Structures are given as C-alpha cells and as structure tokens.
C-alpha cells in the first residue's frame, strides 16, 4: 500500500469514527422510536464500514 493510499484509509477511518459518534449522540436525543431505529441502523453501517476499511490495513 502506498503512503497516499494509507493516508486515505486513515482519513476514512477517522470519518467513520466521527459519523458513528454523531449517530450515538443523536440516538440519545431522539424520542421518536422509528427515527431512533433508523439512526441506530446508520450507526451499525458506519461501524461495519470502519471494520471493512480497517481490514485493509
């Protein structure tokens, strides 16, 4: 993996961590169960994307 590619993967990992944290923060503030379920699914998707990209390392 080139240095540029490694930097890209590191960037993506940071973004996915941020998005997952934002989802978790939002889940705690939501009252609507349907919306909460939707954001929980987004959080799981970001966690899976993180694992996929981490696996490239």
mmCIF file with all atom_site columns, C-alpha atoms in Angstrom:
data_model
loop_
_atom_site.group_PDB
_atom_site.id
_atom_site.type_symbol
_atom_site.label_atom_id
_atom_site.label_alt_id
_atom_site.label_comp_id
_atom_site.label_asym_id
_atom_site.label_entity_id
_atom_site.label_seq_id
_atom_site.pdbx_PDB_ins_code
_atom_site.Cartn_x
_atom_site.Cartn_y
_atom_site.Cartn_z
_atom_site.occupancy
_atom_site.B_iso_or_equiv
_atom_site.pdbx_formal_charge
_atom_site.auth_seq_id
_atom_site.auth_comp_id
_atom_site.auth_asym_id
_atom_site.auth_atom_id
_atom_site.pdbx_PDB_model_num
ATOM 1  C CA . UNK A 1 1  ? 0.000   0.000  0.000  1.00 0.00 ? 1  UNK A CA 1
ATOM 2  C CA . UNK A 1 2  ? 1.416   3.387  -0.936 1.00 0.00 ? 2  UNK A CA 1
ATOM 3  C CA . UNK A 1 3  ? 1.759   6.228  1.540  1.00 0.00 ? 3  UNK A CA 1
ATOM 4  C CA . UNK A 1 4  ? -1.036  8.109  -0.210 1.00 0.00 ? 4  UNK A CA 1
ATOM 5  C CA . UNK A 1 5  ? -3.356  5.110  -0.004 1.00 0.00 ? 5  UNK A CA 1
ATOM 6  C CA . UNK A 1 6  ? -2.542  4.634  3.675  1.00 0.00 ? 6  UNK A CA 1
ATOM 7  C CA . UNK A 1 7  ? -3.351  8.280  4.368  1.00 0.00 ? 7  UNK A CA 1
ATOM 8  C CA . UNK A 1 8  ? -6.661  7.844  2.549  1.00 0.00 ? 8  UNK A CA 1
ATOM 9  C CA . UNK A 1 9  ? -7.572  4.809  4.661  1.00 0.00 ? 9  UNK A CA 1
ATOM 10 C CA . UNK A 1 10 ? -6.595  6.644  7.862  1.00 0.00 ? 10 UNK A CA 1
ATOM 11 C CA . UNK A 1 11 ? -8.795  9.558  6.783  1.00 0.00 ? 11 UNK A CA 1
ATOM 12 C CA . UNK A 1 12 ? -11.738 7.272  6.104  1.00 0.00 ? 12 UNK A CA 1
ATOM 13 C CA . UNK A 1 13 ? -11.314 5.567  9.496  1.00 0.00 ? 13 UNK A CA 1
ATOM 14 C CA . UNK A 1 14 ? -11.443 8.973  11.180 1.00 0.00 ? 14 UNK A CA 1
ATOM 15 C CA . UNK A 1 15 ? -14.573 9.929  9.269  1.00 0.00 ? 15 UNK A CA 1
ATOM 16 C CA . UNK A 1 16 ? -16.333 6.679  10.089 1.00 0.00 ? 16 UNK A CA 1
ATOM 17 C CA . UNK A 1 17 ? -15.441 7.058  13.775 1.00 0.00 ? 17 UNK A CA 1
ATOM 18 C CA . UNK A 1 18 ? -16.827 10.593 13.728 1.00 0.00 ? 18 UNK A CA 1
ATOM 19 C CA . UNK A 1 19 ? -20.048 9.572  11.960 1.00 0.00 ? 19 UNK A CA 1
ATOM 20 C CA . UNK A 1 20 ? -20.620 6.718  14.377 1.00 0.00 ? 20 UNK A CA 1
ATOM 21 C CA . UNK A 1 21 ? -20.070 9.029  17.362 1.00 0.00 ? 21 UNK A CA 1
ATOM 22 C CA . UNK A 1 22 ? -22.532 11.542 15.909 1.00 0.00 ? 22 UNK A CA 1
ATOM 23 C CA . UNK A 1 23 ? -25.116 8.805  15.420 1.00 0.00 ? 23 UNK A CA 1
ATOM 24 C CA . UNK A 1 24 ? -24.683 7.614  19.004 1.00 0.00 ? 24 UNK A CA 1
ATOM 25 C CA . UNK A 1 25 ? -25.037 11.169 20.289 1.00 0.00 ? 25 UNK A CA 1
ATOM 26 C CA . UNK A 1 26 ? -28.171 11.678 18.208 1.00 0.00 ? 26 UNK A CA 1
ATOM 27 C CA . UNK A 1 27 ? -29.713 8.382  19.352 1.00 0.00 ? 27 UNK A CA 1
ATOM 28 C CA . UNK A 1 28 ? -29.557 9.625  22.924 1.00 0.00 ? 28 UNK A CA 1
ATOM 29 C CA . UNK A 1 29 ? -31.525 12.736 21.996 1.00 0.00 ? 29 UNK A CA 1
ATOM 30 C CA . UNK A 1 30 ? -34.273 11.148 19.913 1.00 0.00 ? 30 UNK A CA 1
ATOM 31 C CA . UNK A 1 31 ? -37.717 10.311 21.229 1.00 0.00 ? 31 UNK A CA 1
ATOM 32 C CA . UNK A 1 32 ? -39.354 9.029  18.053 1.00 0.00 ? 32 UNK A CA 1
ATOM 33 C CA . UNK A 1 33 ? -38.814 5.227  18.028 1.00 0.00 ? 33 UNK A CA 1
ATOM 34 C CA . UNK A 1 34 ? -38.883 4.987  14.227 1.00 0.00 ? 34 UNK A CA 1
ATOM 35 C CA . UNK A 1 35 ? -36.296 7.702  13.788 1.00 0.00 ? 35 UNK A CA 1
ATOM 36 C CA . UNK A 1 36 ? -34.195 6.219  16.587 1.00 0.00 ? 36 UNK A CA 1
ATOM 37 C CA . UNK A 1 37 ? -34.221 2.836  14.824 1.00 0.00 ? 37 UNK A CA 1
ATOM 38 C CA . UNK A 1 38 ? -33.145 4.497  11.580 1.00 0.00 ? 38 UNK A CA 1
ATOM 39 C CA . UNK A 1 39 ? -30.193 6.261  13.236 1.00 0.00 ? 39 UNK A CA 1
ATOM 40 C CA . UNK A 1 40 ? -29.218 3.045  15.057 1.00 0.00 ? 40 UNK A CA 1
ATOM 41 C CA . UNK A 1 41 ? -29.037 1.330  11.681 1.00 0.00 ? 41 UNK A CA 1
ATOM 42 C CA . UNK A 1 42 ? -26.859 4.151  10.344 1.00 0.00 ? 42 UNK A CA 1
ATOM 43 C CA . UNK A 1 43 ? -24.580 3.727  13.338 1.00 0.00 ? 43 UNK A CA 1
ATOM 44 C CA . UNK A 1 44 ? -24.256 -0.007 12.649 1.00 0.00 ? 44 UNK A CA 1
ATOM 45 C CA . UNK A 1 45 ? -23.489 0.693  8.987  1.00 0.00 ? 45 UNK A CA 1
ATOM 46 C CA . UNK A 1 46 ? -20.727 3.126  9.929  1.00 0.00 ? 46 UNK A CA 1
ATOM 47 C CA . UNK A 1 47 ? -19.293 0.582  12.369 1.00 0.00 ? 47 UNK A CA 1
ATOM 48 C CA . UNK A 1 48 ? -19.283 -2.030 9.597  1.00 0.00 ? 48 UNK A CA 1
ATOM 49 C CA . UNK A 1 49 ? -17.651 0.385  7.148  1.00 0.00 ? 49 UNK A CA 1
ATOM 50 C CA . UNK A 1 50 ? -14.987 1.128  9.757  1.00 0.00 ? 50 UNK A CA 1
ATOM 51 C CA . UNK A 1 51 ? -14.279 -2.606 10.111 1.00 0.00 ? 51 UNK A CA 1
ATOM 52 C CA . UNK A 1 52 ? -14.134 -3.037 6.333  1.00 0.00 ? 52 UNK A CA 1
ATOM 53 C CA . UNK A 1 53 ? -11.617 -0.232 5.910  1.00 0.00 ? 53 UNK A CA 1
ATOM 54 C CA . UNK A 1 54 ? -9.630  -1.328 8.971  1.00 0.00 ? 54 UNK A CA 1
ATOM 55 C CA . UNK A 1 55 ? -9.363  -4.742 7.380  1.00 0.00 ? 55 UNK A CA 1
ATOM 56 C CA . UNK A 1 56 ? -7.434  -3.150 4.512  1.00 0.00 ? 56 UNK A CA 1
ATOM 57 C CA . UNK A 1 57 ? -4.618  -2.406 6.910  1.00 0.00 ? 57 UNK A CA 1
#
